[in-house]
Amino acid sequence: MQIPGPSLLNPGLPHVEPHVMAWAQKVELLSAEAAEQARRERHIAFAGHVWPWAPPERLAELSRLALWMFAVDDRSDARGDDSGAVDTELQAMMRIVTCAQDAVPEKAPATLRVLAEVVPRLADHMSPAWSDRFRRHLAEWIHTNRDMIRRRTEGGIPTPQAYVAWRRVSGAVGWCFDLTEYAEHAELTELVWSSPACRRLRDTAADVICWTNDLFSLGKELRTGETSNLVLILQHHHHLTLQDAVNEVHRRLSWRITELSAAIASLQTTALAMNLTVQEQASVDRYVDGIRAWARGFLDYCQESARYAEAPVPPAKGRTVEGPHLIHDTRGRAAVVSEEY
C-alpha cells in the first residue's frame, strides 16, 4: 500500500511527549496501564506524524487531544453492562463541546475534564466561525461513537454509500482537519473553506485516511466481531469473499489516492481565482500541505503503531495500490524526513 509523499515527523516530538504523558497521568486521563498502552501504540507520535510542522506549544495541545481521542475510542469499544455508562459519558462530552454545559464537576470523568480544559484553549486561537465548525465536527465525531455502541446492540449493517459518508465523520478527520489550520497557523477564509473544491479535498483525503485505517484494523474487527469496516460492509452487501472484499477496498483506495492530487490542484486553482490577499493565499498553501501530510502521516503511524500489530490484509497477488507522486512542501519548514517508505 502506497501513499506517495515524504515521511515526516515533527522534530518537537521528543521534547513534547514526556511532558504530555506526565500531564495525562496527573489529570487521570491515563492510568498506569493505559499510559503504557499509549506508549506502546505511540499515541503522541500520531500527532507528530499528522501535524509535522506544528510548533512545540501547539504540538503539545494537539497531543493532549490525540490522547483524549484514543482514550474515547477505546472506551467506546465497551460492551455489555459498561456500554450504557459510556453512552452517558459521550452525551456529556457533546454538551461540553457545544457549550451546552458550562461547568464540569471536579469529580467528573477525566475525559470530560480534559475536554473542558483543552478545547477552550484551542478555540481561543480561532475566529468565531472556525471555532463553531471545529466544535460542531468534534460533537459529530463523539456522536458516531454512540452510533457504534447502538449498532452493536441492534446488529445493523449500513449500506456502502451510507457507511462511506458516516466514516468520514467517525474517522475524526473533520475536526482534525480543522486543527490542521491551527497547527499550520493557516485559518482558511469562509469563502475558501465552504467552496466545493475545498469540500472535495476534505472528502477525498478523508476517504484515503479512513479506508487505510479500515485495512489496517481489519484483523482487530474480525477478532471482536465489529462490522464498522469498509471491507466487511462490501463483503456483506455484495456477497463477496473476504479476499475479494479486501481487493475491492484496495482498488477504491488506489482510485481515491489518484483523486487526491486532482483535488489539491482544483483547490489551488479555485483559490487563485478568488482574489485572495497574500496571507490568505499562503494559508491555502499551508492547508494543502497539511492535508497532504495528514494522509501520508497517518499511513506512517499505522505502520509503526502496535495498535495495528497485524499487517493490513494485502490484495490478492497481482493487485497493487499505487498513486501519483504528490507535491512535497516547498517552503523549507523543519521536519524529520525518513526515506524508508
mmCIF file of C-alpha atoms in Angstrom:
data_model
loop_
_atom_site.group_PDB
_atom_site.id
_atom_site.type_symbol
_atom_site.label_atom_id
_atom_site.label_comp_id
_atom_site.label_asym_id
_atom_site.label_seq_id
_atom_site.Cartn_x
_atom_site.Cartn_y
_atom_site.Cartn_z
ATOM 1 C CA MET A 1 0.000 0.000 0.000
ATOM 2 C CA GLN A 2 1.497 3.324 -1.079
ATOM 3 C CA ILE A 3 0.502 6.896 -0.304
ATOM 4 C CA PRO A 4 3.262 8.871 -2.002
ATOM 5 C CA GLY A 5 4.997 11.754 -0.296
ATOM 6 C CA PRO A 6 7.756 12.264 2.244
ATOM 7 C CA SER A 7 7.624 10.523 5.602
ATOM 8 C CA LEU A 8 7.652 13.403 8.098
ATOM 9 C CA LEU A 9 7.858 13.540 11.869
ATOM 10 C CA ASN A 10 7.572 16.679 13.982
ATOM 11 C CA PRO A 11 11.035 17.460 15.411
ATOM 12 C CA GLY A 12 9.442 18.723 18.626
ATOM 13 C CA LEU A 13 8.039 15.286 19.471
ATOM 14 C CA PRO A 14 10.899 14.075 21.761
ATOM 15 C CA HIS A 15 10.535 17.209 23.916
ATOM 16 C CA VAL A 16 6.735 17.298 23.949
ATOM 17 C CA GLU A 17 5.967 13.607 24.515
ATOM 18 C CA PRO A 18 7.240 13.139 28.106
ATOM 19 C CA HIS A 19 5.573 16.360 29.309
ATOM 20 C CA VAL A 20 2.212 15.474 27.773
ATOM 21 C CA MET A 21 2.353 11.908 29.095
ATOM 22 C CA ALA A 22 3.057 13.235 32.599
ATOM 23 C CA TRP A 23 0.111 15.642 32.255
ATOM 24 C CA ALA A 24 -2.219 12.830 31.110
ATOM 25 C CA GLN A 25 -1.436 10.782 34.196
ATOM 26 C CA LYS A 26 -1.701 13.796 36.504
ATOM 27 C CA VAL A 27 -5.215 14.625 35.276
ATOM 28 C CA GLU A 28 -6.059 10.877 35.415
ATOM 29 C CA LEU A 29 -6.840 10.632 31.713
ATOM 30 C CA LEU A 30 -4.496 7.636 31.650
ATOM 31 C CA SER A 31 -3.969 5.018 34.324
ATOM 32 C CA ALA A 32 -0.518 3.462 34.597
ATOM 33 C CA GLU A 33 -1.727 0.588 32.392
ATOM 34 C CA ALA A 34 -3.317 2.935 29.845
ATOM 35 C CA ALA A 35 -0.171 5.069 29.783
ATOM 36 C CA GLU A 36 1.867 2.004 28.911
ATOM 37 C CA GLN A 37 -0.586 1.190 26.134
ATOM 38 C CA ALA A 38 -0.328 4.772 24.839
ATOM 39 C CA ARG A 39 3.469 4.484 24.748
ATOM 40 C CA ARG A 40 3.338 1.096 23.055
ATOM 41 C CA GLU A 41 0.822 2.294 20.476
ATOM 42 C CA ARG A 42 2.605 5.666 20.135
ATOM 43 C CA HIS A 43 -0.471 7.839 20.556
ATOM 44 C CA ILE A 44 1.526 11.062 20.813
ATOM 45 C CA ALA A 45 3.682 10.090 17.839
ATOM 46 C CA PHE A 46 0.392 10.048 15.923
ATOM 47 C CA ALA A 47 0.203 13.828 16.458
ATOM 48 C CA GLY A 48 3.844 14.176 15.396
ATOM 49 C CA HIS A 49 3.160 12.346 12.134
ATOM 50 C CA VAL A 50 -0.040 14.107 11.080
ATOM 51 C CA TRP A 51 0.933 17.624 12.218
ATOM 52 C CA PRO A 52 4.667 17.596 11.380
ATOM 53 C CA TRP A 53 5.128 21.390 11.279
ATOM 54 C CA ALA A 54 3.226 22.400 14.422
ATOM 55 C CA PRO A 55 5.458 24.412 16.792
ATOM 56 C CA PRO A 56 6.131 22.715 20.158
ATOM 57 C CA GLU A 57 3.495 24.568 22.182
ATOM 58 C CA ARG A 58 0.829 23.756 19.588
ATOM 59 C CA LEU A 59 2.027 20.183 19.181
ATOM 60 C CA ALA A 60 1.567 19.772 22.942
ATOM 61 C CA GLU A 61 -2.074 20.868 22.753
ATOM 62 C CA LEU A 62 -2.688 18.664 19.726
ATOM 63 C CA SER A 63 -1.072 15.733 21.541
ATOM 64 C CA ARG A 64 -3.346 16.215 24.545
ATOM 65 C CA LEU A 65 -6.397 15.983 22.327
ATOM 66 C CA ALA A 66 -4.898 12.993 20.498
ATOM 67 C CA LEU A 67 -4.514 11.135 23.803
ATOM 68 C CA TRP A 68 -8.098 12.043 24.644
ATOM 69 C CA MET A 69 -9.280 10.781 21.231
ATOM 70 C CA PHE A 70 -7.630 7.387 21.663
ATOM 71 C CA ALA A 71 -8.993 7.118 25.215
ATOM 72 C CA VAL A 72 -12.530 7.848 23.998
ATOM 73 C CA ASP A 73 -12.148 5.429 21.103
ATOM 74 C CA ASP A 74 -11.071 2.652 23.443
ATOM 75 C CA ARG A 75 -13.851 3.487 25.904
ATOM 76 C CA SER A 76 -16.375 3.304 23.070
ATOM 77 C CA ASP A 77 -15.370 -0.304 22.478
ATOM 78 C CA ALA A 78 -17.053 -1.140 25.801
ATOM 79 C CA ARG A 79 -19.669 -3.853 25.624
ATOM 80 C CA GLY A 80 -22.348 -5.280 27.861
ATOM 81 C CA ASP A 81 -23.090 -3.504 31.115
ATOM 82 C CA ASP A 82 -20.452 -0.822 30.510
ATOM 83 C CA SER A 83 -21.970 0.451 27.257
ATOM 84 C CA GLY A 84 -24.761 2.409 28.981
ATOM 85 C CA ALA A 85 -22.307 4.270 31.194
ATOM 86 C CA VAL A 86 -20.072 5.051 28.206
ATOM 87 C CA ASP A 87 -23.056 6.387 26.244
ATOM 88 C CA THR A 88 -23.941 8.698 29.134
ATOM 89 C CA GLU A 89 -20.349 9.914 29.212
ATOM 90 C CA LEU A 90 -20.395 10.571 25.473
ATOM 91 C CA GLN A 91 -23.594 12.605 25.813
ATOM 92 C CA ALA A 92 -21.897 14.738 28.477
ATOM 93 C CA MET A 93 -18.925 15.287 26.145
ATOM 94 C CA MET A 94 -21.264 16.597 23.462
ATOM 95 C CA ARG A 95 -22.772 19.105 25.905
ATOM 96 C CA ILE A 96 -19.303 20.377 26.804
ATOM 97 C CA VAL A 97 -18.173 20.711 23.191
ATOM 98 C CA THR A 98 -21.331 22.540 22.114
ATOM 99 C CA CYS A 99 -21.185 24.843 25.170
ATOM 100 C CA ALA A 100 -24.495 23.448 26.435
ATOM 101 C CA GLN A 101 -22.746 22.704 29.741
ATOM 102 C CA ASP A 102 -20.700 25.496 31.301
ATOM 103 C CA ALA A 103 -19.068 23.778 34.266
ATOM 104 C CA VAL A 104 -17.633 20.311 34.810
ATOM 105 C CA PRO A 105 -17.577 18.894 38.350
ATOM 106 C CA GLU A 106 -14.147 18.168 39.797
ATOM 107 C CA LYS A 107 -15.112 14.506 40.194
ATOM 108 C CA ALA A 108 -16.288 14.157 36.589
ATOM 109 C CA PRO A 109 -14.542 11.541 34.424
ATOM 110 C CA ALA A 110 -11.176 12.679 33.108
ATOM 111 C CA THR A 111 -12.403 12.587 29.501
ATOM 112 C CA LEU A 112 -14.875 15.367 30.364
ATOM 113 C CA ARG A 113 -12.397 17.426 32.362
ATOM 114 C CA VAL A 114 -9.807 17.246 29.583
ATOM 115 C CA LEU A 115 -12.327 18.464 27.025
ATOM 116 C CA ALA A 116 -13.302 21.363 29.268
ATOM 117 C CA GLU A 117 -9.628 22.264 29.669
ATOM 118 C CA VAL A 118 -8.205 21.835 26.172
ATOM 119 C CA VAL A 119 -10.998 22.791 23.769
ATOM 120 C CA PRO A 120 -11.398 26.385 25.053
ATOM 121 C CA ARG A 121 -7.641 26.930 24.806
ATOM 122 C CA LEU A 122 -7.687 25.792 21.201
ATOM 123 C CA ALA A 123 -10.776 27.879 20.434
ATOM 124 C CA ASP A 124 -9.039 30.997 21.774
ATOM 125 C CA HIS A 125 -6.828 30.888 18.671
ATOM 126 C CA MET A 126 -9.793 30.594 16.291
ATOM 127 C CA SER A 127 -12.211 33.036 14.748
ATOM 128 C CA PRO A 128 -15.862 32.520 15.803
ATOM 129 C CA ALA A 129 -16.754 30.763 12.512
ATOM 130 C CA TRP A 130 -13.700 28.484 12.729
ATOM 131 C CA SER A 131 -14.382 27.681 16.395
ATOM 132 C CA ASP A 132 -18.029 26.865 15.623
ATOM 133 C CA ARG A 133 -17.189 24.375 12.902
ATOM 134 C CA PHE A 134 -14.413 22.802 14.975
ATOM 135 C CA ARG A 135 -16.817 22.279 17.866
ATOM 136 C CA ARG A 136 -19.526 21.018 15.517
ATOM 137 C CA HIS A 137 -17.203 18.498 13.895
ATOM 138 C CA LEU A 138 -15.961 17.344 17.288
ATOM 139 C CA ALA A 139 -19.534 16.845 18.526
ATOM 140 C CA GLU A 140 -20.408 14.918 15.359
ATOM 141 C CA TRP A 141 -17.435 12.614 15.936
ATOM 142 C CA ILE A 142 -18.487 11.979 19.527
ATOM 143 C CA HIS A 143 -21.955 11.105 18.241
ATOM 144 C CA THR A 144 -20.507 8.460 15.890
ATOM 145 C CA ASN A 145 -19.064 6.712 18.934
ATOM 146 C CA ARG A 146 -22.624 6.500 20.258
ATOM 147 C CA ASP A 147 -23.659 5.104 16.859
ATOM 148 C CA MET A 148 -21.149 2.276 17.202
ATOM 149 C CA ILE A 149 -22.463 1.319 20.631
ATOM 150 C CA ARG A 150 -26.039 1.318 19.295
ATOM 151 C CA ARG A 151 -25.067 -0.664 16.192
ATOM 152 C CA ARG A 152 -23.507 -3.408 18.314
ATOM 153 C CA THR A 153 -26.770 -3.736 20.214
ATOM 154 C CA GLU A 154 -29.054 -3.629 17.181
ATOM 155 C CA GLY A 155 -26.782 -5.559 14.825
ATOM 156 C CA GLY A 156 -27.498 -3.329 11.842
ATOM 157 C CA ILE A 157 -25.096 -3.003 8.903
ATOM 158 C CA PRO A 158 -25.276 0.229 6.856
ATOM 159 C CA THR A 159 -25.166 0.330 3.060
ATOM 160 C CA PRO A 160 -21.771 1.066 1.488
ATOM 161 C CA GLN A 161 -22.913 4.568 0.496
ATOM 162 C CA ALA A 162 -24.160 5.366 3.995
ATOM 163 C CA TYR A 163 -21.033 3.885 5.542
ATOM 164 C CA VAL A 164 -18.648 5.997 3.430
ATOM 165 C CA ALA A 165 -20.429 9.208 4.472
ATOM 166 C CA TRP A 166 -20.539 8.106 8.124
ATOM 167 C CA ARG A 167 -16.895 7.006 8.066
ATOM 168 C CA ARG A 168 -15.752 10.485 7.048
ATOM 169 C CA VAL A 169 -17.117 11.629 10.400
ATOM 170 C CA SER A 170 -16.227 8.625 12.557
ATOM 171 C CA GLY A 171 -12.612 8.782 11.352
ATOM 172 C CA ALA A 172 -12.162 12.054 13.312
ATOM 173 C CA VAL A 173 -10.708 13.737 10.241
ATOM 174 C CA GLY A 174 -13.277 16.560 10.235
ATOM 175 C CA TRP A 175 -12.147 18.170 13.459
ATOM 176 C CA CYS A 176 -8.557 17.061 12.912
ATOM 177 C CA PHE A 177 -8.519 18.938 9.586
ATOM 178 C CA ASP A 178 -9.832 21.988 11.470
ATOM 179 C CA LEU A 179 -6.841 21.577 13.770
ATOM 180 C CA THR A 180 -4.540 21.387 10.763
ATOM 181 C CA GLU A 181 -5.327 25.085 10.333
ATOM 182 C CA TYR A 182 -4.293 25.560 13.979
ATOM 183 C CA ALA A 183 -1.103 23.514 13.527
ATOM 184 C CA GLU A 184 -0.202 25.419 10.370
ATOM 185 C CA HIS A 185 -1.193 28.919 11.591
ATOM 186 C CA ALA A 186 -3.363 28.857 8.487
ATOM 187 C CA GLU A 187 -7.020 29.740 9.014
ATOM 188 C CA LEU A 188 -8.946 29.492 5.757
ATOM 189 C CA THR A 189 -11.388 32.216 4.826
ATOM 190 C CA GLU A 190 -15.011 31.107 4.886
ATOM 191 C CA LEU A 191 -15.122 31.597 1.120
ATOM 192 C CA VAL A 192 -12.320 29.069 0.627
ATOM 193 C CA TRP A 193 -13.405 26.581 3.298
ATOM 194 C CA SER A 194 -17.006 26.398 2.056
ATOM 195 C CA SER A 195 -16.062 26.106 -1.626
ATOM 196 C CA PRO A 196 -16.878 22.870 -3.498
ATOM 197 C CA ALA A 197 -13.165 22.462 -4.259
ATOM 198 C CA CYS A 198 -12.217 22.508 -0.564
ATOM 199 C CA ARG A 199 -15.060 20.132 0.277
ATOM 200 C CA ARG A 200 -13.822 17.796 -2.444
ATOM 201 C CA LEU A 201 -10.322 17.851 -0.988
ATOM 202 C CA ARG A 202 -11.556 17.136 2.528
ATOM 203 C CA ASP A 203 -13.802 14.274 1.395
ATOM 204 C CA THR A 204 -11.108 12.721 -0.800
ATOM 205 C CA ALA A 205 -8.437 12.911 1.902
ATOM 206 C CA ALA A 206 -10.898 11.552 4.462
ATOM 207 C CA ASP A 207 -11.602 8.522 2.281
ATOM 208 C CA VAL A 208 -7.880 7.858 1.782
ATOM 209 C CA ILE A 209 -7.252 8.069 5.528
ATOM 210 C CA CYS A 210 -10.316 6.135 6.677
ATOM 211 C CA TRP A 211 -10.010 3.324 4.138
ATOM 212 C CA THR A 212 -6.324 2.987 5.017
ATOM 213 C CA ASN A 213 -7.411 2.641 8.637
ATOM 214 C CA ASP A 214 -10.015 0.016 7.701
ATOM 215 C CA LEU A 215 -7.368 -2.125 6.008
ATOM 216 C CA PHE A 216 -5.002 -1.884 8.976
ATOM 217 C CA SER A 217 -7.724 -2.534 11.576
ATOM 218 C CA LEU A 218 -9.459 -5.384 9.726
ATOM 219 C CA GLY A 219 -7.808 -8.060 11.845
ATOM 220 C CA LYS A 220 -8.988 -6.369 15.040
ATOM 221 C CA GLU A 221 -12.539 -6.044 13.729
ATOM 222 C CA LEU A 222 -12.609 -9.707 12.699
ATOM 223 C CA ARG A 223 -11.473 -10.754 16.184
ATOM 224 C CA THR A 224 -14.037 -8.599 18.016
ATOM 225 C CA GLY A 225 -16.983 -9.048 15.669
ATOM 226 C CA GLU A 226 -17.101 -5.326 14.850
ATOM 227 C CA THR A 227 -18.743 -4.523 11.490
ATOM 228 C CA SER A 228 -17.703 -0.872 11.093
ATOM 229 C CA ASN A 229 -15.159 -1.542 8.367
ATOM 230 C CA LEU A 230 -15.457 -0.953 4.620
ATOM 231 C CA VAL A 231 -14.111 -4.427 3.838
ATOM 232 C CA LEU A 232 -16.830 -6.092 5.908
ATOM 233 C CA ILE A 233 -19.536 -3.741 4.616
ATOM 234 C CA LEU A 234 -18.694 -4.604 0.994
ATOM 235 C CA GLN A 235 -18.372 -8.297 1.799
ATOM 236 C CA HIS A 236 -21.859 -8.310 3.332
ATOM 237 C CA HIS A 237 -23.750 -6.248 0.756
ATOM 238 C CA HIS A 238 -22.040 -7.557 -2.384
ATOM 239 C CA HIS A 239 -21.783 -11.197 -1.192
ATOM 240 C CA LEU A 240 -18.006 -11.273 -1.649
ATOM 241 C CA THR A 241 -15.343 -13.498 -0.185
ATOM 242 C CA LEU A 242 -13.187 -11.726 2.365
ATOM 243 C CA GLN A 243 -10.243 -11.587 -0.056
ATOM 244 C CA ASP A 244 -12.413 -10.174 -2.850
ATOM 245 C CA ALA A 245 -13.701 -7.505 -0.462
ATOM 246 C CA VAL A 246 -10.122 -6.635 0.500
ATOM 247 C CA ASN A 247 -9.208 -6.387 -3.195
ATOM 248 C CA GLU A 248 -12.146 -4.069 -3.805
ATOM 249 C CA VAL A 249 -11.118 -1.736 -0.962
ATOM 250 C CA HIS A 250 -7.575 -1.666 -2.347
ATOM 251 C CA ARG A 251 -8.979 -0.769 -5.771
ATOM 252 C CA ARG A 252 -11.129 2.021 -4.345
ATOM 253 C CA LEU A 253 -8.257 3.324 -2.246
ATOM 254 C CA SER A 254 -5.990 3.442 -5.298
ATOM 255 C CA TRP A 255 -8.606 5.495 -7.133
ATOM 256 C CA ARG A 256 -9.013 7.931 -4.212
ATOM 257 C CA ILE A 257 -5.239 8.410 -3.946
ATOM 258 C CA THR A 258 -5.249 9.415 -7.599
ATOM 259 C CA GLU A 259 -8.187 11.735 -6.947
ATOM 260 C CA LEU A 260 -6.298 13.396 -4.093
ATOM 261 C CA SER A 261 -3.795 15.021 -6.437
ATOM 262 C CA ALA A 262 -6.618 16.265 -8.659
ATOM 263 C CA ALA A 263 -8.496 17.662 -5.644
ATOM 264 C CA ILE A 264 -5.387 19.513 -4.468
ATOM 265 C CA ALA A 265 -4.897 21.059 -7.904
ATOM 266 C CA SER A 266 -8.576 22.020 -8.054
ATOM 267 C CA LEU A 267 -8.449 23.861 -4.719
ATOM 268 C CA GLN A 268 -5.254 25.674 -5.675
ATOM 269 C CA THR A 269 -6.805 26.785 -8.974
ATOM 270 C CA THR A 270 -10.017 27.851 -7.219
ATOM 271 C CA ALA A 271 -8.115 29.866 -4.616
ATOM 272 C CA LEU A 272 -6.070 31.681 -7.255
ATOM 273 C CA ALA A 273 -9.314 32.844 -8.879
ATOM 274 C CA MET A 274 -10.676 34.274 -5.606
ATOM 275 C CA ASN A 275 -8.506 37.397 -5.471
ATOM 276 C CA LEU A 276 -7.202 36.465 -2.014
ATOM 277 C CA THR A 277 -4.682 38.503 -0.065
ATOM 278 C CA VAL A 278 -1.112 37.239 0.121
ATOM 279 C CA GLN A 279 -1.749 35.995 3.661
ATOM 280 C CA GLU A 280 -4.995 34.265 2.697
ATOM 281 C CA GLN A 281 -3.313 32.537 -0.246
ATOM 282 C CA ALA A 282 -0.441 31.452 2.000
ATOM 283 C CA SER A 283 -2.988 29.875 4.351
ATOM 284 C CA VAL A 284 -4.416 27.866 1.470
ATOM 285 C CA ASP A 285 -0.933 26.643 0.534
ATOM 286 C CA ARG A 286 -0.187 25.622 4.114
ATOM 287 C CA TYR A 287 -3.557 23.920 4.462
ATOM 288 C CA VAL A 288 -2.920 21.889 1.311
ATOM 289 C CA ASP A 289 0.480 20.842 2.655
ATOM 290 C CA GLY A 290 -1.145 19.959 5.960
ATOM 291 C CA ILE A 291 -3.841 17.752 4.435
ATOM 292 C CA ARG A 292 -1.257 16.004 2.271
ATOM 293 C CA ALA A 293 0.983 15.414 5.294
ATOM 294 C CA TRP A 294 -2.015 14.116 7.272
ATOM 295 C CA ALA A 295 -2.786 11.419 4.701
ATOM 296 C CA ARG A 296 0.810 10.227 4.443
ATOM 297 C CA GLY A 297 1.495 10.673 8.158
ATOM 298 C CA PHE A 298 -1.451 8.527 9.126
ATOM 299 C CA LEU A 299 -0.130 5.689 6.979
ATOM 300 C CA ASP A 300 3.266 6.031 8.654
ATOM 301 C CA TYR A 301 1.604 5.934 12.074
ATOM 302 C CA CYS A 302 -0.383 2.795 11.191
ATOM 303 C CA GLN A 303 2.773 1.072 10.008
ATOM 304 C CA GLU A 304 4.673 1.702 13.245
ATOM 305 C CA SER A 305 1.959 1.512 15.919
ATOM 306 C CA ALA A 306 1.333 -1.595 17.976
ATOM 307 C CA ARG A 307 -2.351 -0.620 17.785
ATOM 308 C CA TYR A 308 -2.345 -2.378 14.424
ATOM 309 C CA ALA A 309 0.021 -5.204 15.321
ATOM 310 C CA GLU A 310 -1.130 -7.323 12.401
ATOM 311 C CA ALA A 311 -0.170 -6.132 8.936
ATOM 312 C CA PRO A 312 -3.063 -4.941 6.786
ATOM 313 C CA VAL A 313 -4.582 -7.658 4.646
ATOM 314 C CA PRO A 314 -2.949 -7.281 1.205
ATOM 315 C CA PRO A 315 -4.724 -7.546 -2.118
ATOM 316 C CA ALA A 316 -4.506 -10.816 -3.996
ATOM 317 C CA LYS A 317 -1.295 -11.406 -5.942
ATOM 318 C CA GLY A 318 -1.001 -9.115 -8.923
ATOM 319 C CA ARG A 319 -3.197 -6.395 -7.396
ATOM 320 C CA THR A 320 -1.307 -3.310 -6.231
ATOM 321 C CA VAL A 321 -2.232 0.066 -4.820
ATOM 322 C CA GLU A 322 -0.324 2.939 -6.279
ATOM 323 C CA GLY A 323 -0.881 6.637 -6.694
ATOM 324 C CA PRO A 324 0.722 9.631 -8.362
ATOM 325 C CA HIS A 325 3.609 11.402 -6.705
ATOM 326 C CA LEU A 326 2.306 14.234 -4.563
ATOM 327 C CA ILE A 327 3.978 17.637 -4.493
ATOM 328 C CA HIS A 328 6.163 17.992 -1.436
ATOM 329 C CA ASP A 329 6.223 21.019 0.829
ATOM 330 C CA THR A 330 8.429 23.662 -0.764
ATOM 331 C CA ARG A 331 8.751 26.259 1.971
ATOM 332 C CA GLY A 332 11.613 24.618 3.822
ATOM 333 C CA ARG A 333 9.770 24.069 7.099
ATOM 334 C CA ALA A 334 11.596 21.884 9.594
ATOM 335 C CA ALA A 335 10.553 18.257 9.898
ATOM 336 C CA VAL A 336 12.385 14.984 10.302
ATOM 337 C CA VAL A 337 12.249 13.203 6.942
ATOM 338 C CA SER A 338 12.632 9.439 6.542
ATOM 339 C CA GLU A 339 13.270 7.764 3.210
ATOM 340 C CA GLU A 340 12.247 4.317 4.462
ATOM 341 C CA TYR A 341 8.990 4.036 2.610
#
